[in-house]
């Protein structure tokens, strides 16, 4: 079983120019992964991708200002694996800012928490 959880710091409220750190934690249970697990994280309106601050064993890339993709290698042993990145609240932010991670891969990863929303 592969499960992904997402957290954000601070919990809010935030203002334009503030930086939010997002952490994606993948828990591999029972046995090693059979293939690559891909985490595609799409930042919502009002957020601009900053940088990956701790990739751990993941390989990450970003496309444009609103997508971060990280891959956990095949044959990853049971355990907990985290990757963190930052985003800046931009002038388009109103009400709250949020984003959603979608895990995919041959081990059918699921989410404990896939979405975060931070009040502005």
PDB file of C-alpha atoms in Angstrom:
ATOM      1  CA  UNK A   1       0.000   0.000   0.000  1.00  0.00           C
ATOM      2  CA  UNK A   2       1.207   3.492  -0.889  1.00  0.00           C
ATOM      3  CA  UNK A   3      -0.457   6.519   0.755  1.00  0.00           C
ATOM      4  CA  UNK A   4       0.282  10.234   0.286  1.00  0.00           C
ATOM      5  CA  UNK A   5      -0.420  13.034   2.780  1.00  0.00           C
ATOM      6  CA  UNK A   6       0.002  16.748   2.202  1.00  0.00           C
ATOM      7  CA  UNK A   7       0.565  19.539   4.737  1.00  0.00           C
ATOM      8  CA  UNK A   8       1.191  23.275   4.512  1.00  0.00           C
ATOM      9  CA  UNK A   9       3.019  25.653   6.841  1.00  0.00           C
ATOM     10  CA  UNK A  10       1.885  28.158   8.002  1.00  0.00           C
ATOM     11  CA  UNK A  11      -1.755  27.184   8.392  1.00  0.00           C
ATOM     12  CA  UNK A  12      -2.689  30.831   7.787  1.00  0.00           C
ATOM     13  CA  UNK A  13      -3.828  33.373   7.435  1.00  0.00           C
ATOM     14  CA  UNK A  14      -1.249  34.525   4.876  1.00  0.00           C
ATOM     15  CA  UNK A  15      -0.838  37.699   2.816  1.00  0.00           C
ATOM     16  CA  UNK A  16       0.491  38.550  -0.634  1.00  0.00           C
ATOM     17  CA  UNK A  17       4.262  38.025  -0.603  1.00  0.00           C
ATOM     18  CA  UNK A  18       4.214  35.340   2.105  1.00  0.00           C
ATOM     19  CA  UNK A  19       5.852  31.969   1.506  1.00  0.00           C
ATOM     20  CA  UNK A  20       4.073  28.692   2.205  1.00  0.00           C
ATOM     21  CA  UNK A  21       5.992  25.423   2.565  1.00  0.00           C
ATOM     22  CA  UNK A  22       4.204  22.324   1.280  1.00  0.00           C
ATOM     23  CA  UNK A  23       5.290  18.852   2.369  1.00  0.00           C
ATOM     24  CA  UNK A  24       4.204  15.679   0.596  1.00  0.00           C
ATOM     25  CA  UNK A  25       4.782  12.515   2.623  1.00  0.00           C
ATOM     26  CA  UNK A  26       4.524   9.123   0.958  1.00  0.00           C
ATOM     27  CA  UNK A  27       4.156   6.087   3.203  1.00  0.00           C
ATOM     28  CA  UNK A  28       5.110   2.749   1.648  1.00  0.00           C
ATOM     29  CA  UNK A  29       3.640  -0.151   3.638  1.00  0.00           C
ATOM     30  CA  UNK A  30       4.083  -3.908   3.529  1.00  0.00           C
ATOM     31  CA  UNK A  31       6.584  -4.292   0.650  1.00  0.00           C
ATOM     32  CA  UNK A  32       8.739  -2.276  -1.739  1.00  0.00           C
ATOM     33  CA  UNK A  33       7.086  -0.393  -4.595  1.00  0.00           C
ATOM     34  CA  UNK A  34       6.763  -2.229  -7.891  1.00  0.00           C
ATOM     35  CA  UNK A  35       7.220   0.885 -10.032  1.00  0.00           C
ATOM     36  CA  UNK A  36       7.693   4.638  -9.981  1.00  0.00           C
ATOM     37  CA  UNK A  37       5.176   6.620  -7.912  1.00  0.00           C
ATOM     38  CA  UNK A  38       4.506  10.049  -9.418  1.00  0.00           C
ATOM     39  CA  UNK A  39       3.162  12.977  -7.393  1.00  0.00           C
ATOM     40  CA  UNK A  40       1.702  15.771  -9.541  1.00  0.00           C
ATOM     41  CA  UNK A  41       0.996  18.852  -7.458  1.00  0.00           C
ATOM     42  CA  UNK A  42      -0.984  21.667  -9.076  1.00  0.00           C
ATOM     43  CA  UNK A  43      -0.863  25.012  -7.312  1.00  0.00           C
ATOM     44  CA  UNK A  44      -4.115  26.948  -7.276  1.00  0.00           C
ATOM     45  CA  UNK A  45      -4.774  30.552  -8.247  1.00  0.00           C
ATOM     46  CA  UNK A  46      -2.796  32.960  -6.096  1.00  0.00           C
ATOM     47  CA  UNK A  47       0.308  30.767  -5.733  1.00  0.00           C
ATOM     48  CA  UNK A  48       3.622  30.871  -7.597  1.00  0.00           C
ATOM     49  CA  UNK A  49       6.053  27.963  -7.329  1.00  0.00           C
ATOM     50  CA  UNK A  50       9.283  28.809  -5.493  1.00  0.00           C
ATOM     51  CA  UNK A  51      11.752  25.936  -5.118  1.00  0.00           C
ATOM     52  CA  UNK A  52      12.078  22.381  -3.907  1.00  0.00           C
ATOM     53  CA  UNK A  53      13.710  22.746  -0.488  1.00  0.00           C
ATOM     54  CA  UNK A  54      14.084  19.075   0.437  1.00  0.00           C
ATOM     55  CA  UNK A  55      13.746  16.426  -2.269  1.00  0.00           C
ATOM     56  CA  UNK A  56      14.826  13.451  -0.163  1.00  0.00           C
ATOM     57  CA  UNK A  57      14.880  10.430  -2.491  1.00  0.00           C
ATOM     58  CA  UNK A  58      12.442  12.043  -4.932  1.00  0.00           C
ATOM     59  CA  UNK A  59      13.346  13.530  -8.304  1.00  0.00           C
ATOM     60  CA  UNK A  60      11.374  16.745  -8.894  1.00  0.00           C
ATOM     61  CA  UNK A  61      10.721  19.177 -11.719  1.00  0.00           C
ATOM     62  CA  UNK A  62       8.371  22.088 -12.283  1.00  0.00           C
ATOM     63  CA  UNK A  63       6.535  23.138 -15.401  1.00  0.00           C
ATOM     64  CA  UNK A  64       5.483  26.741 -15.526  1.00  0.00           C
ATOM     65  CA  UNK A  65       4.568  28.549 -12.345  1.00  0.00           C
ATOM     66  CA  UNK A  66       1.855  26.174 -11.177  1.00  0.00           C
ATOM     67  CA  UNK A  67       2.955  22.527 -11.431  1.00  0.00           C
ATOM     68  CA  UNK A  68       5.434  20.442  -9.471  1.00  0.00           C
ATOM     69  CA  UNK A  69       6.038  16.788 -10.357  1.00  0.00           C
ATOM     70  CA  UNK A  70       8.040  14.488  -8.090  1.00  0.00           C
ATOM     71  CA  UNK A  71       8.812  10.811  -8.612  1.00  0.00           C
ATOM     72  CA  UNK A  72       9.606   8.189  -5.994  1.00  0.00           C
ATOM     73  CA  UNK A  73      11.797   5.443  -7.496  1.00  0.00           C
ATOM     74  CA  UNK A  74      10.657   1.903  -8.159  1.00  0.00           C
ATOM     75  CA  UNK A  75      11.689  -0.648  -5.526  1.00  0.00           C
ATOM     76  CA  UNK A  76      11.426   1.886  -2.692  1.00  0.00           C
ATOM     77  CA  UNK A  77      11.473  -0.003   0.618  1.00  0.00           C
ATOM     78  CA  UNK A  78       8.690   0.339   3.197  1.00  0.00           C
ATOM     79  CA  UNK A  79       8.962   3.583   5.140  1.00  0.00           C
ATOM     80  CA  UNK A  80       8.008   7.242   5.100  1.00  0.00           C
ATOM     81  CA  UNK A  81       9.446   9.589   2.447  1.00  0.00           C
ATOM     82  CA  UNK A  82       8.956  13.362   2.371  1.00  0.00           C
ATOM     83  CA  UNK A  83       9.521  16.079  -0.202  1.00  0.00           C
ATOM     84  CA  UNK A  84       9.063  19.807   0.525  1.00  0.00           C
ATOM     85  CA  UNK A  85       8.771  22.868  -1.684  1.00  0.00           C
ATOM     86  CA  UNK A  86       7.771  26.507  -1.358  1.00  0.00           C
ATOM     87  CA  UNK A  87       5.222  28.713  -3.067  1.00  0.00           C
ATOM     88  CA  UNK A  88       4.702  32.447  -2.767  1.00  0.00           C
ATOM     89  CA  UNK A  89       1.276  34.018  -2.360  1.00  0.00           C
ATOM     90  CA  UNK A  90       0.813  36.357  -5.335  1.00  0.00           C
ATOM     91  CA  UNK A  91      -1.511  39.296  -6.136  1.00  0.00           C
ATOM     92  CA  UNK A  92      -4.188  36.955  -7.589  1.00  0.00           C
ATOM     93  CA  UNK A  93      -4.863  35.459  -4.136  1.00  0.00           C
ATOM     94  CA  UNK A  94      -8.300  36.061  -2.644  1.00  0.00           C
ATOM     95  CA  UNK A  95     -10.128  34.284   0.165  1.00  0.00           C
ATOM     96  CA  UNK A  96      -7.811  31.296   0.350  1.00  0.00           C
ATOM     97  CA  UNK A  97      -5.048  29.625  -1.633  1.00  0.00           C
ATOM     98  CA  UNK A  98      -4.813  25.924  -2.137  1.00  0.00           C
ATOM     99  CA  UNK A  99      -3.419  23.125  -4.174  1.00  0.00           C
ATOM    100  CA  UNK A 100      -3.966  19.474  -4.829  1.00  0.00           C
ATOM    101  CA  UNK A 101      -1.590  16.541  -5.256  1.00  0.00           C
ATOM    102  CA  UNK A 102      -2.527  13.571  -7.456  1.00  0.00           C
ATOM    103  CA  UNK A 103      -0.506  10.375  -6.894  1.00  0.00           C
ATOM    104  CA  UNK A 104      -0.221   7.817  -9.702  1.00  0.00           C
ATOM    105  CA  UNK A 105       1.699   4.600 -10.286  1.00  0.00           C
ATOM    106  CA  UNK A 106       1.417   0.839 -10.584  1.00  0.00           C
ATOM    107  CA  UNK A 107       0.951   0.426  -6.816  1.00  0.00           C
ATOM    108  CA  UNK A 108      -2.322   2.414  -6.987  1.00  0.00           C
ATOM    109  CA  UNK A 109      -1.278   5.098  -4.485  1.00  0.00           C
ATOM    110  CA  UNK A 110      -4.049   6.816  -2.572  1.00  0.00           C
ATOM    111  CA  UNK A 111      -4.375   9.933  -0.475  1.00  0.00           C
ATOM    112  CA  UNK A 112      -4.920  10.504   3.185  1.00  0.00           C
ATOM    113  CA  UNK A 113      -4.925  14.274   2.571  1.00  0.00           C
ATOM    114  CA  UNK A 114      -4.551  15.448  -1.038  1.00  0.00           C
ATOM    115  CA  UNK A 115      -5.657  19.084  -0.808  1.00  0.00           C
ATOM    116  CA  UNK A 116      -4.691  22.030   1.350  1.00  0.00           C
ATOM    117  CA  UNK A 117      -6.386  25.429   1.666  1.00  0.00           C
ATOM    118  CA  UNK A 118      -4.783  28.347   3.475  1.00  0.00           C
ATOM    119  CA  UNK A 119      -6.821  31.483   4.297  1.00  0.00           C
ATOM    120  CA  UNK A 120      -5.518  34.769   2.896  1.00  0.00           C
TER     121      UNK A 120
END
